[in-house]
Structures are given as structure tokens and as C-alpha cells.
Short mmCIF file of C-alpha atoms and ligand atoms in Angstrom, two decimals:
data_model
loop_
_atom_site.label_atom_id
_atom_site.label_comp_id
_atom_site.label_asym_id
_atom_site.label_seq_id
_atom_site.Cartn_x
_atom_site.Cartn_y
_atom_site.Cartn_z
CA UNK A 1 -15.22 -12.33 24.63
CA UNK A 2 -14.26 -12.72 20.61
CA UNK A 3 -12.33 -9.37 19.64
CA UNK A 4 -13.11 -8.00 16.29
CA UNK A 5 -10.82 -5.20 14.28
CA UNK A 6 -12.35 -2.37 12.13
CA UNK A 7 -10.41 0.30 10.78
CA UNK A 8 -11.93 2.99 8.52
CA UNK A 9 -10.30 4.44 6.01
CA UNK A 10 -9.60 8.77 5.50
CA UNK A 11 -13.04 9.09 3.59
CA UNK A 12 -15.29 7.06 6.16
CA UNK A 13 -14.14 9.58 8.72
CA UNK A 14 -14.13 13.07 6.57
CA UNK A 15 -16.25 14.71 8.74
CA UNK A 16 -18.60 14.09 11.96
CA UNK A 17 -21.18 13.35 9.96
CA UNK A 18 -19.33 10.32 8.86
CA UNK A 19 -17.79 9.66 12.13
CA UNK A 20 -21.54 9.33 13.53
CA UNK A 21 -22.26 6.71 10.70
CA UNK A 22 -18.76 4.87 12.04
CA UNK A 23 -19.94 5.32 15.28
CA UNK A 24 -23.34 3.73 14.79
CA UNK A 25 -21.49 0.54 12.73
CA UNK A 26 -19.17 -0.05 15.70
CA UNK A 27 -22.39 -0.19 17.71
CA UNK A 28 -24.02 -2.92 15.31
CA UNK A 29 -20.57 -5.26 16.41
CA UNK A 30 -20.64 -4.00 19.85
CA UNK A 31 -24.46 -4.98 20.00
CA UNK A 32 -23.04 -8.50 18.75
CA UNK A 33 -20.74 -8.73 22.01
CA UNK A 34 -17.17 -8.29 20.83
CA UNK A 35 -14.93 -6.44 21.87
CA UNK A 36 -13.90 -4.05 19.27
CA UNK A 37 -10.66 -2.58 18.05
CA UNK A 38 -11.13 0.52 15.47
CA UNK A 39 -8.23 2.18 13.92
CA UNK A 40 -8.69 5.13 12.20
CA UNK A 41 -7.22 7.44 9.56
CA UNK A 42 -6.90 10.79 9.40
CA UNK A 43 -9.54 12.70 7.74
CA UNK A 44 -8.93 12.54 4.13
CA UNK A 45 -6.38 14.89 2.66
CA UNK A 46 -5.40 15.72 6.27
CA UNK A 47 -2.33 13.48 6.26
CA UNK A 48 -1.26 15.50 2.34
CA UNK A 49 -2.02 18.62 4.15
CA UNK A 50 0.49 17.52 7.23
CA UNK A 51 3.03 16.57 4.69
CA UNK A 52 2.54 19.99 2.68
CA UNK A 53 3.75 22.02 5.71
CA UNK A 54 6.34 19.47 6.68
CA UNK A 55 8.36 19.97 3.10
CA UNK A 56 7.31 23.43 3.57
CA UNK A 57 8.61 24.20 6.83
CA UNK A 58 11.59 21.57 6.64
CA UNK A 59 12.65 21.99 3.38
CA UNK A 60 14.05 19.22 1.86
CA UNK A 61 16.23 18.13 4.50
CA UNK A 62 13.60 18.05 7.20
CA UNK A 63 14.72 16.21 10.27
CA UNK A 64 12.53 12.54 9.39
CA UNK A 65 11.85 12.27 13.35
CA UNK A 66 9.70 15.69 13.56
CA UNK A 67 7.90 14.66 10.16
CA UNK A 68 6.80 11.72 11.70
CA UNK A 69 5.51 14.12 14.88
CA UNK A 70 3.75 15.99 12.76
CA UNK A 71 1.98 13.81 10.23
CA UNK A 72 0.76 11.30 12.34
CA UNK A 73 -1.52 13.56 14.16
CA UNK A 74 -4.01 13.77 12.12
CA UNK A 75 -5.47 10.52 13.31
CA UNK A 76 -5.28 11.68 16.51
CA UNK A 77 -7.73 13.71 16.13
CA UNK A 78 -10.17 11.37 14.45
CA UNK A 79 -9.23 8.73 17.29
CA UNK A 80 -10.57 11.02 19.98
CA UNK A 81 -13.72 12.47 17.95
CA UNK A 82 -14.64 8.92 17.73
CA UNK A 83 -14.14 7.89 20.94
CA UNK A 84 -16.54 10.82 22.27
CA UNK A 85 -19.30 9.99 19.86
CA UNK A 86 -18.97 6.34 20.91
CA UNK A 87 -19.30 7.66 24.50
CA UNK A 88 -22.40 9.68 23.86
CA UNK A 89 -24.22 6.73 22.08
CA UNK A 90 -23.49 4.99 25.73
CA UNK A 91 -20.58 3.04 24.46
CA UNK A 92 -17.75 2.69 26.96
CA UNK A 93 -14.59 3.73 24.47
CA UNK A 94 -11.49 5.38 24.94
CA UNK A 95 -8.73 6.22 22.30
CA UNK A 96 -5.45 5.31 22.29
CA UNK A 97 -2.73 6.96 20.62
CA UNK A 98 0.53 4.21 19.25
CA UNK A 99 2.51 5.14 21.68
CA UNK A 100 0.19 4.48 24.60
CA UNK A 101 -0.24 0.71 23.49
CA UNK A 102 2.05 1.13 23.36
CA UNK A 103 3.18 0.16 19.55
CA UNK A 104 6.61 -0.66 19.24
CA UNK A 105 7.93 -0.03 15.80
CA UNK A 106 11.71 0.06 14.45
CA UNK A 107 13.13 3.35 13.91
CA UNK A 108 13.04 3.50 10.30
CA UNK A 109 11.15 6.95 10.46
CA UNK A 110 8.20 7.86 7.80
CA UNK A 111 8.51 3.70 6.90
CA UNK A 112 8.85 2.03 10.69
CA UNK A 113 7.57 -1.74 10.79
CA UNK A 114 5.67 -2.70 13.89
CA UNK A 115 8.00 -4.68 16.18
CA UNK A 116 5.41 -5.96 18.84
CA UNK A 117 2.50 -4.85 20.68
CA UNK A 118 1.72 -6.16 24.26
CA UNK A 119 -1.50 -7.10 25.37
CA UNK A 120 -1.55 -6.10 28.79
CA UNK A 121 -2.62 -2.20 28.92
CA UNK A 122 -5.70 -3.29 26.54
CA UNK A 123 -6.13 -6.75 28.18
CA UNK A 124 -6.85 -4.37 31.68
CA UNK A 125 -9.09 -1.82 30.62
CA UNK A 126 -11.22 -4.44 28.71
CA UNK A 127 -11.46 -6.43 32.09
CA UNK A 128 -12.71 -3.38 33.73
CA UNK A 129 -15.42 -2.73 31.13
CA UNK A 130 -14.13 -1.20 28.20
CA UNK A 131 -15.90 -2.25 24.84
CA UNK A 132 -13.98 -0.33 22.24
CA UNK A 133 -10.62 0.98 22.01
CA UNK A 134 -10.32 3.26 19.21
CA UNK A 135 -6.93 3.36 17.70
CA UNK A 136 -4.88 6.35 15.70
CA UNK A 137 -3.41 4.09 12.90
CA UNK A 138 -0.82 4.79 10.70
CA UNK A 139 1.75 5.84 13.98
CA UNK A 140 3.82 3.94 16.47
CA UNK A 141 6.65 4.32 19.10
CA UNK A 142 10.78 3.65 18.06
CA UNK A 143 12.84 1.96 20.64
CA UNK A 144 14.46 5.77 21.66
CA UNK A 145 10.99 6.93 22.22
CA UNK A 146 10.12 9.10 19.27
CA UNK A 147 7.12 8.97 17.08
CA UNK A 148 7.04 6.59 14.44
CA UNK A 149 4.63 6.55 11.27
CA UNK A 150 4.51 3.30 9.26
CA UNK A 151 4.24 4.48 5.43
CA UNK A 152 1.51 6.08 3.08
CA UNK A 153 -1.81 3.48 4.27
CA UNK A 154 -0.14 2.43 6.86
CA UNK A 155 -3.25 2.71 9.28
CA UNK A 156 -4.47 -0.76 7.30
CA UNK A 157 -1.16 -2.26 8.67
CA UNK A 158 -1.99 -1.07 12.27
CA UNK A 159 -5.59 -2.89 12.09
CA UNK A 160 -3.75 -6.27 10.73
CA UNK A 161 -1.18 -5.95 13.43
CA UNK A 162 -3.94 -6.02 16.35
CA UNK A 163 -5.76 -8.35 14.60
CA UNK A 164 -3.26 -10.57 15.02
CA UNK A 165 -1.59 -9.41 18.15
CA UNK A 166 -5.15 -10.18 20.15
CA UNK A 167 -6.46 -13.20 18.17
CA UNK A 168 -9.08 -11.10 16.14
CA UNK A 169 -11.56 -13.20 14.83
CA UNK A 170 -11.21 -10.94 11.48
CA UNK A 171 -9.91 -7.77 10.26
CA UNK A 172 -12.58 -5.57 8.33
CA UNK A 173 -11.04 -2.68 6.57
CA UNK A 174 -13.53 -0.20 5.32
CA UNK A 175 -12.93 2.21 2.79
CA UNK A 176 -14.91 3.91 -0.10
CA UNK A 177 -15.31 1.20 -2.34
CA UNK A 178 -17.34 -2.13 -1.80
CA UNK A 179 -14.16 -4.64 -2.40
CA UNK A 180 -11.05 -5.24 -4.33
CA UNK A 181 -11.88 -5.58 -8.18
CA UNK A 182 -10.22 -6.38 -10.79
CA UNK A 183 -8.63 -2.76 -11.34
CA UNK A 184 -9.11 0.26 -9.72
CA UNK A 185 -12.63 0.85 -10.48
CA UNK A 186 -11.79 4.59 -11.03
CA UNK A 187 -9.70 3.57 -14.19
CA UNK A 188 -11.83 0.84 -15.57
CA UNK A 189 -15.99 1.33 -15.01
CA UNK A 190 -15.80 -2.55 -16.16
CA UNK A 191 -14.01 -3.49 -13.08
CA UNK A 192 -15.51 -6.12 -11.19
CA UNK A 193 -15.89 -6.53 -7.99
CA UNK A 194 -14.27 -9.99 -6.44
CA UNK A 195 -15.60 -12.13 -3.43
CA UNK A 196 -12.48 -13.61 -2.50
CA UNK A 197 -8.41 -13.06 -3.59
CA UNK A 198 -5.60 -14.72 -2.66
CA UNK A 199 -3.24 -13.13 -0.09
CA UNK A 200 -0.16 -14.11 -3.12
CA UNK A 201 -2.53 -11.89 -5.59
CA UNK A 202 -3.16 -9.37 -3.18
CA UNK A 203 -0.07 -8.57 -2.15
CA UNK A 204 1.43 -8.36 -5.48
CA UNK A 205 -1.37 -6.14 -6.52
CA UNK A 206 -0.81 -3.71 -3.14
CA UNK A 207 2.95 -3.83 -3.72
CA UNK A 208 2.53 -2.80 -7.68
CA UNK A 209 0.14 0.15 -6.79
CA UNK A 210 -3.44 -1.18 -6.15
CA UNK A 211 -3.41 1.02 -2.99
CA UNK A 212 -6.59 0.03 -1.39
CA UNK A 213 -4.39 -1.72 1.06
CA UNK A 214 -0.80 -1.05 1.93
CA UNK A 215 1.13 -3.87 1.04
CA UNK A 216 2.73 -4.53 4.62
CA UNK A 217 -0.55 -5.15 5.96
CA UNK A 218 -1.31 -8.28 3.54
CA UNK A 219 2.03 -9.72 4.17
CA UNK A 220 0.98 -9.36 8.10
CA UNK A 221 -2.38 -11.12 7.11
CA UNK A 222 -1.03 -14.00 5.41
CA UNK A 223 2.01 -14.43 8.32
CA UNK A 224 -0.46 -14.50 10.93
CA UNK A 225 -3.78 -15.67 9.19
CA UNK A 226 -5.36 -12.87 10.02
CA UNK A 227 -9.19 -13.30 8.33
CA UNK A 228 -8.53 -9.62 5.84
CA UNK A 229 -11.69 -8.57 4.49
CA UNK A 230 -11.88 -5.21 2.05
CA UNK A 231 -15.78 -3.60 2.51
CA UNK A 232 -18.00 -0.60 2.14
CA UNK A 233 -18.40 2.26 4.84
CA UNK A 234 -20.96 3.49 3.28
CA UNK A 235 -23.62 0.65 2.72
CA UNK A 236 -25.43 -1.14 5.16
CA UNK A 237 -23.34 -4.60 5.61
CA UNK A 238 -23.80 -8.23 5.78
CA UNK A 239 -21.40 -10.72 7.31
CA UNK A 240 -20.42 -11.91 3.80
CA UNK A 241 -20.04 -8.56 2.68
CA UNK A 242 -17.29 -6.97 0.46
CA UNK A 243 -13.86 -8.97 -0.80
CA UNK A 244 -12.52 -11.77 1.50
CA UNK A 245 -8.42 -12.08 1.22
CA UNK A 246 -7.76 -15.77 1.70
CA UNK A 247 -5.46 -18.81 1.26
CA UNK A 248 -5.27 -19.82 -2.09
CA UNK A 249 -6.94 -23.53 -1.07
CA UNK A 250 -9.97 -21.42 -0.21
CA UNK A 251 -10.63 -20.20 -3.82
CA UNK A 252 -12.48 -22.80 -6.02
CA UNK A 253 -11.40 -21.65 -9.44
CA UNK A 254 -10.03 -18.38 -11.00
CA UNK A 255 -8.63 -16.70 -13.79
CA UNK A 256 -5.61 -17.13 -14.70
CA UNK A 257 -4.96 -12.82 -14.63
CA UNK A 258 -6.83 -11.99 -11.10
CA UNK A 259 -6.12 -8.17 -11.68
CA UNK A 260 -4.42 -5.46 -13.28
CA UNK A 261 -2.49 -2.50 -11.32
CA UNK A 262 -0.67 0.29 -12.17
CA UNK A 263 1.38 2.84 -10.34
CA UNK A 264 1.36 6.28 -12.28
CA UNK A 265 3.97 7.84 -10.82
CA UNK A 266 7.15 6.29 -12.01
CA UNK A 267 10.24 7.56 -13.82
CA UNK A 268 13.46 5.55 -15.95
CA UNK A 269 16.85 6.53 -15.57
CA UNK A 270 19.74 5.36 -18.31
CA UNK A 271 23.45 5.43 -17.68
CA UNK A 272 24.69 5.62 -21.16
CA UNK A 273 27.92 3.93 -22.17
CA UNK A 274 29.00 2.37 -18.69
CA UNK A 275 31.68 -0.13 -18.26
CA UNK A 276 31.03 -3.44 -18.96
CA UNK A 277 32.49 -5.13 -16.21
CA UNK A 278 32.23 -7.30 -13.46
CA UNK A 279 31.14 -5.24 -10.38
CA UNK A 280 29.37 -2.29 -12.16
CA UNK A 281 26.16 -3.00 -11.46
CA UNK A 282 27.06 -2.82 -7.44
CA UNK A 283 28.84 0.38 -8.12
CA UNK A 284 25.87 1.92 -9.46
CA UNK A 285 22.97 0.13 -7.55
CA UNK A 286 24.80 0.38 -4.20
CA UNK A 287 25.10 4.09 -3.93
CA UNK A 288 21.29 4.39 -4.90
CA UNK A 289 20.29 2.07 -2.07
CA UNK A 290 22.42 3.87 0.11
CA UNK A 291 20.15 6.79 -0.43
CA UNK A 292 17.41 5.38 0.44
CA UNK A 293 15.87 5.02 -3.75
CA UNK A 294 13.80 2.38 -4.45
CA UNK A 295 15.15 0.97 -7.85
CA UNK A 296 12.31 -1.70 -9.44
CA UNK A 297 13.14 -2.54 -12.85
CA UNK A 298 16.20 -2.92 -14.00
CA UNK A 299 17.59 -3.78 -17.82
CA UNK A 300 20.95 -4.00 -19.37
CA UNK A 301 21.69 -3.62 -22.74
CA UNK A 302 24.21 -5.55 -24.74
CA UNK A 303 27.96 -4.50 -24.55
CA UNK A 304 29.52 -3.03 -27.29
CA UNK A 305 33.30 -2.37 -27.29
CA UNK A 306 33.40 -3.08 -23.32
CA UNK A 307 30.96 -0.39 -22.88
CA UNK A 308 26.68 -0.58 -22.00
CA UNK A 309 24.06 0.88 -21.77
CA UNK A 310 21.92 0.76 -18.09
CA UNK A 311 18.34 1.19 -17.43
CA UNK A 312 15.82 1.54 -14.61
CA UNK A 313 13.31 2.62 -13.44
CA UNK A 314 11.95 4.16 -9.90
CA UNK A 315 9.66 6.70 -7.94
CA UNK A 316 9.22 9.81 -9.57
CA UNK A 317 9.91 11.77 -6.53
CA UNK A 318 13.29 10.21 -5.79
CA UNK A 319 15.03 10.86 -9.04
CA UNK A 320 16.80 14.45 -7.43
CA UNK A 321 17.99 12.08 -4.81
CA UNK A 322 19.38 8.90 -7.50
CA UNK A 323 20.41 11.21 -9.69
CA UNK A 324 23.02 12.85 -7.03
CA UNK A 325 23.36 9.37 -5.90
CA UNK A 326 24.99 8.40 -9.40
CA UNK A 327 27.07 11.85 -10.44
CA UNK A 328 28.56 11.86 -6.54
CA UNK A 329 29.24 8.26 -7.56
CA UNK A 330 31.02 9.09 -10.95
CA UNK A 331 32.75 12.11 -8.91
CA UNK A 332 33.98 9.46 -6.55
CA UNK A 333 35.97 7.80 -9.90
CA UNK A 334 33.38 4.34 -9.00
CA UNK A 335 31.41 4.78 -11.92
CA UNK A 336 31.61 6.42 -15.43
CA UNK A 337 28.63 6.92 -17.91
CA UNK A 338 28.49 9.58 -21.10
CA UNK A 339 25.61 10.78 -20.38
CA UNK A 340 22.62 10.70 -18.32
CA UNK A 341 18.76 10.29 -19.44
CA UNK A 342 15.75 10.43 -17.29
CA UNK A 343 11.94 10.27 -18.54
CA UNK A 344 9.99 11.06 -15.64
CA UNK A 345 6.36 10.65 -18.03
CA UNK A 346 6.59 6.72 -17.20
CA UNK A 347 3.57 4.27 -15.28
CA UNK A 348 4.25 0.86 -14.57
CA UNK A 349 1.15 -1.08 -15.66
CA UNK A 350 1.17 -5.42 -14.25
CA UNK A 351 -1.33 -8.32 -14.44
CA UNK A 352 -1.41 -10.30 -11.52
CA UNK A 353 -3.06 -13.92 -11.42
CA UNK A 354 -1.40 -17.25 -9.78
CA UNK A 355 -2.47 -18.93 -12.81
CA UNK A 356 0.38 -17.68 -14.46
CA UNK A 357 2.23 -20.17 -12.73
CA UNK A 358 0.27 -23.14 -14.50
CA UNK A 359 -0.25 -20.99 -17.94
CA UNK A 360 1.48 -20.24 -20.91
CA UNK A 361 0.99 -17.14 -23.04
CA UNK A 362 0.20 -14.74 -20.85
CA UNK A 363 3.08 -12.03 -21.41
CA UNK A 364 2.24 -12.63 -25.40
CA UNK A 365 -1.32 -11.78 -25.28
CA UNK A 366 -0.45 -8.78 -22.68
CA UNK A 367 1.94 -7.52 -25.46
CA UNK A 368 -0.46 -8.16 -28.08
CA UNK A 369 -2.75 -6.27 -26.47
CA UNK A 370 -0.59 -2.86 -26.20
CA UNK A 371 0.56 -3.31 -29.43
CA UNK A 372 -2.90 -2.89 -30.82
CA UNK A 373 -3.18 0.23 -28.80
CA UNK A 374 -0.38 1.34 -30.35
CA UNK A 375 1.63 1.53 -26.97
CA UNK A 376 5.27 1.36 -26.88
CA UNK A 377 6.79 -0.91 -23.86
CA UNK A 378 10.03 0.68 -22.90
CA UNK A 379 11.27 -2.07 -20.24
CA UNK A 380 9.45 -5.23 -19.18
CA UNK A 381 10.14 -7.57 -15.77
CA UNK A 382 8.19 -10.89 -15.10
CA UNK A 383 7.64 -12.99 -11.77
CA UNK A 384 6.29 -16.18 -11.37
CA UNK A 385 2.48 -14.86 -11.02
CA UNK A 386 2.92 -11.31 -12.70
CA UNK A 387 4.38 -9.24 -15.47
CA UNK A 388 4.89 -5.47 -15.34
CA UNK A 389 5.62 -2.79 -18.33
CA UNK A 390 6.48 0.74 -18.15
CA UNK A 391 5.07 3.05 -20.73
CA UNK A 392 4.13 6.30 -21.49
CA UNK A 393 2.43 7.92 -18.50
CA UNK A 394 -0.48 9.34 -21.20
CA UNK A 395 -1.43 6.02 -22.14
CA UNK A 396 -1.66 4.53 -18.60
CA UNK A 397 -5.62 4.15 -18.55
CA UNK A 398 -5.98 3.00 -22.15
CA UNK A 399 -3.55 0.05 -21.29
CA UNK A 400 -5.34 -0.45 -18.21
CA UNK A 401 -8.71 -0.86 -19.85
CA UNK A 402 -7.26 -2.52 -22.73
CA UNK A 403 -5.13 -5.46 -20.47
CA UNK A 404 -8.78 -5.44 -18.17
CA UNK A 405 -10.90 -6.09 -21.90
CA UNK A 406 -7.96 -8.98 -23.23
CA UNK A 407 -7.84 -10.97 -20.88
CA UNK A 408 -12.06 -10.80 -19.65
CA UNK A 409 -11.52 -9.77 -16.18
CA UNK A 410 -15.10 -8.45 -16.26
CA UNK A 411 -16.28 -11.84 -16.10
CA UNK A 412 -15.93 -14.23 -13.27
P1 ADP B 1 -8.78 4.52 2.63
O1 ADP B 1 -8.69 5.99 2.83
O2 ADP B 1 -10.09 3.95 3.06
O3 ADP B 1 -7.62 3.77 3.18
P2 ADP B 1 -7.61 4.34 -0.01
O4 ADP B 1 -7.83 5.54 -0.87
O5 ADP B 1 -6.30 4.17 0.62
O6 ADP B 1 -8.80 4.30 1.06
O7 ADP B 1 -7.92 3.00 -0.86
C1 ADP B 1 -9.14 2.85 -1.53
C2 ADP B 1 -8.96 3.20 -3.00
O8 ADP B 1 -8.13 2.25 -3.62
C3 ADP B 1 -10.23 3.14 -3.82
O9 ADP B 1 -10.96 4.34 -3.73
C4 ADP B 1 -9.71 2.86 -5.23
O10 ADP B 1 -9.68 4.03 -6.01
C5 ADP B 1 -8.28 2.39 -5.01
N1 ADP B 1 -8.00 1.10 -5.67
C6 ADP B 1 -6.90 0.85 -6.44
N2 ADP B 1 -6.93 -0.38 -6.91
C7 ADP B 1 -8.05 -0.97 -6.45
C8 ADP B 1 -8.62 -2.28 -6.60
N3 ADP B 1 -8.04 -3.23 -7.32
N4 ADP B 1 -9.80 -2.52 -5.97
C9 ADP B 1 -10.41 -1.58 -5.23
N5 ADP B 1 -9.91 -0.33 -5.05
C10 ADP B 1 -8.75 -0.02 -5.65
N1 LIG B 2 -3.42 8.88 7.05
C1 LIG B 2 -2.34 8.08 6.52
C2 LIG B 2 -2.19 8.32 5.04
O1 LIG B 2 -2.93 9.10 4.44
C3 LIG B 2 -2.50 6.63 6.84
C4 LIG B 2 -3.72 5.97 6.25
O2 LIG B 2 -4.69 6.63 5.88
O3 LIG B 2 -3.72 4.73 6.19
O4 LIG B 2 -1.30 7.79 4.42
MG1 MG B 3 -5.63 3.48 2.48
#
């Protein structure tokens, strides 16, 4: 029988209410004849309340291994609920926590990637009769047998995974908006809503903040063709419905900007007056991978008298970890800087097309466009297909909706 995956998002399963309208949709595919896959989130804010008591309970040190025990359960509890009201609309279901897959993930606690997950424990029960196995996303099981969780969204990487691990003839994620637009429709009410992306654009967009899917799960998508569709849990659906996240071949023509994303929560560090000299750069960015920060831009200034200036910028919760990372560093006699700045009021704000590739211009009407805003860039990075600026965190919407209005995104 073709297998289908659904996964709904933390607001399609906030209460039972909403678990009876999942319940009823499953049914609809069911009715169809596939066999379905659902994974589920936790309720919504279930997974911040988790991590709440964790830091609260754990301090900052908290042992990563029991943090994963305790925030992935919140989707077990939504994976059983579901399961039951499945069973008492005569649906033969049964939930499955990750680690009765079982789904093998590394051991990178709080940020595991899923290693593999075997067919044959689902393969049986469907035989016998089976005709949804409801899934908790968002958790696995690490080689040593602990709990695993697979990142903030991760439960949309779980749903690609099976997809692809039992030959899914598509992935439908549903969540609380209708589609990927053009922007977070939250930020921009001219946002438009798009019937197909590219899995390039997509994944640029997830991995600079557009959070509607996690970014592993699109690189999982485009690895193993997995047909990724973005739609609506709360309106009646269509086959066609919602955004379609394709090969590039499949799109007819596009803008050359597909999107524009932002992530609000960023912060810029500057070692003033380093060395200028070879090997500097690894001294300083080596110690900060070491402790686990994420470091995304990164500028340089000119040298002056053998000595420079270095900026970046990264997570706004990880700056008490980088900067200990750096002054244990300078303690250590590897580095040496006269002083330390950090702004933690920064966003990152990026346009996203693979028409960048073809066009010129794009970064010049993007600056253009803050300029008239009156917005002050403090460090720019390009890639082939996007460009990214961090700026003041206050005018993060305004260069949203101005970058959405320059470059027409509310058209097709
Ligand atoms: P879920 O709980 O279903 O996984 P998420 O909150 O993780 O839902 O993701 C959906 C949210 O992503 C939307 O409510 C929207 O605010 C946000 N979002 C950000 N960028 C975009 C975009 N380009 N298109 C659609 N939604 C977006
Ligand atoms: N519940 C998890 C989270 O909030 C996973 C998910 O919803 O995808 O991050
Ligand atoms: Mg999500």
C-alpha cells in the first residue's frame, strides 16, 4: 500500500479539541488507503515549558543527556492522545516513541542527527493490520542508549526522515499557516503566499531563521527527494494545497529575491586591537568552536601598526559561553585583544532568491533600500543566492517590510 507522512506542528495539536480535528484529517488519508505515518509535536509552548525547568533545575551546567529526557516528552504525550482518538474513530493506530523504532541518532545531545531507521518493527505491525503509526517527533535513540532530541523543530526532520526511510509518496507538514511566503507573514501582512520553492531557497531561508521548517529537514528532502509540502491544519485541504518544496527544474519562472528572513536574536562581538598575524584567526575561532558557539559572520578590519580589529557575530544566548571562550583564550597567552565589545541589540536580516546567481545588483538595491530607512548595516556577508546584514534589533521589521516592498515580493 503507498505510505504517506503527516506531521503536525505544536499549534495543530494544542489541545484535544485540535487533536480530534488531526484525528479526523488522518482519517480523510486513511479513507484514501495509505498507510499513514504522523509525527507530532508537543503541544505548543510545552517543549519552552520543559526547557524552563530544565535550566531551572540544572542550572547552567545541566547534564545535556537528562535535558534531552526531559524535553522530548512532551510529544509523548501528544503521540499517545492521538493514537487513542484515532482508535475511538475505529482507526487501528498505535504510537511509537523514537526509541521504539527505533530511531537511531548520533549522540550529539539537544542537536543529534538521525543515523538510520529500520523498517522492520513498522514493516510487521503494518502487515498485521496497522493503518497509522503515530510518531513523537523531535526525539531519537544515541548509540549508548540514551534519549536523543534533534534541535528546536526538529519533529519536521523526524517526518522527512520516514518519509524517506519508507518510500513516502510525500511529506505534508502542517502547521498554522497555509504555506511558505515570502516573509514571515507575522512581520510583513504583504507576504505572499508561494505555490512552489526551491529546496536551494528553502533551505537557505530555514537555515537564516524562516523557522517554519528546521533546516535539517530540507537538506533531508532534497538528499532523498522526499516530495516536502508546507500546508494548513486548520482549513479543509486539497491535494494541491499549501507550498510545494521542489527541484529547481520544476519551477517555471521566479524572482530573482524568492524571500526575505531574519533571525532576531543575534549579537556581534569585537576583539579590539588583535595581532595581525598569520594564525590569529584559528586562535580565536578555534576556542569558540570548541565551545560549542556558532560564529556566522565574520569581518576583519584593516591592520594598522601590526594590530586589527575582529568582528562577528553569533546567537545571543551563547555570548556568556564565547565570551569565556576568548578571555580563557587570552589567559592561555594564545590571543591578545585591548578590549572587548559586544552589542547583543543585533538581527540578521537576508534575501534569498537563486536568481542572484544570474543577476546583478541585487546587494545595491538591498542597501539602497536600508539606507532610505535610515538603517545602519554594521557587517554584511554574501553567498551565491543570498546576502545577509546585521542591524539594529529595533529596526528589524521596518527592514523586513522595506527589503519585502523593494524588491516586489508581493507580486508573483
Ligand atoms: P509548527 O509548530 O507547526 O512546527 P512553527 O512555529 O515551527 O510551527 O513554524 C510556523 C511559523 O513559521 C509560522 O507561524 C510563521 O510565523 C513562521 N514563519 C517564518 N518565516 C516564514 C515563512 N517564510 N513562511 C511561512 N511561515 C514562516
Ligand atoms: N517540540 C519541539 C520544539 O518545540 C519540536 C518541534 O515542535 O518540532 O522545538
Ligand atoms: Mg516547527
Amino acid at each position: 500500500m503507498p505510505r504517506l507522512v503527516m506531521k503536525f506542528g505544536g499549534t495543530s495539536v494544542a489541545n484535544l479539541d485540535r487533536i480530534r480535528r488531526v484525528a479526523k484529517r488522518v482519517g480523510v488519508e486513511v479513507a484514501k488507503g495509505y498507510e499513514v505515518v504522523v509525527v507530532v509535536s508537543a503541544m505548543s509552548g510545552k517543549t519552552n515549558e520543559l526547557v524552563g525547568w530544565v535550566n531551572e533545575a540544572g542550572g547552567p551546567l545541566y547534564d545535556a543527556r537528562e535535558y534531552d529526557a526531559v524535553v522530548s516528552s512532551g510529544e509523548n504525550v501528544t503521540a499517545g492522545l492521538l493514537a487513542m482518538v484515532l482508535q475511538s474513530n475505529g482507526i487501528d493506530a498505535r504510537s511509537w516513541q523514537g526509541w521504539q523504532v527505533p530511531v537511531v541518532t548520533t549522540s550529539a545531545h539537544s542537536s543529534a542527527r538521525i543515523e538510520e531507521i529500520p523498517n522492520a518493527n513498522f514493516d510487521a505491525k503494518f502487515a498485521e493490520g496497522m493503518k497509522v503509526a503515530v510518531v513523537a517527533g523531535f526525539q531519537g535513540i544515541s548509540p549508548e542508549g540514551r534519549i536523543t532530541t534533534l534541535g528546536r523543530g526538529g519533529s519536521d526532520t523526524t517526518a522527512v526522515a520516514f518519509a524517506a526511510a519508507f518510500d513516502a509518496e510525500r511529506c505534508d507538514i502542517y502547521t498554522d499557516v497555509d504555506g511558505v511566503y515570502t516573509t514571515d507573514p507575522r512581520v510583513s501582512s504583504k507576504a505572499r503566499k508561494m505555490e512552489k520553492i526551491a529546496f536551494e531557497e528553502m533551505l537557505e531561508l530555514a537555515s537564516l531563521g524562516a523557522k517554519v521548517l528546521q533546516t535539517r529537514s530540507v537538506e533531508l528532502a532534497m538528499r532523498y527527494k522526499v516530495r516536502l509540502r508546507v500546508l494548513s491544519s486548520f482549513e479543509e485541504q486539497s491535494d494541491n494545497a499549501g507550498t510545494l518544496v521542489c527541484d529547481e527544474e520544476d519551477i517555471m519562472e521566479s524572482n530573482v529575491v524568492a524571500g526575505v528572513a531574519f533571525s532576531r536574536d543575534e549579537a556581534k562581538m569585537t576583539l579590539v586591537s588583535v595581532a595581525d598575524r598569520p594564525g590569529v584567526s584559528a586562535a580565536i575561532f578555534g576556542p569558540l568552536a570548541e565551545a560549542g558557539v556558532n560564529v556566522d559572520m565574520i569581518v576583519q578590519n584593516i591592520a594598522e601598526d601590526g594590530r586589527t580589529d575582529m568582528t562577528f557575530s553569533l546567537p545571543v544566548d551563547q555570548v556568556a559561553r564565547a565570551e569565556k571562550a576568548v578571555r580563557d583564550a587570552m589567559a592561555r597567552e594564545e590571543i591578545n585583544f585591548h578590549d572587548l565589545i559586544v552589542d547583543t541589540d543585533v538581527s540578521k536580516v537576508s534575501v534569498v532568491g537563486i536568481g542572484m546567481r544570474s543577476h546583478t545588483g541585487v546587494a545595491a538595491r538591498m542597501f539602497k533600500a536600508l539606507s532610505a530607512e535610515g538603517i545602519n548595516i554594521k557587517v554584511i556577508t554574501t553567498s551565491e543566492i543570498k546576502i545577509s546584514v546585521l542591524i539594529d534589533r529595533k529596526y528589524m521589521e521596518l527592514a523586513v517590510q522595506a527589503l519585502h516592498d523593494v524588491f516586489e515580493l508581493e507580486k508573483a
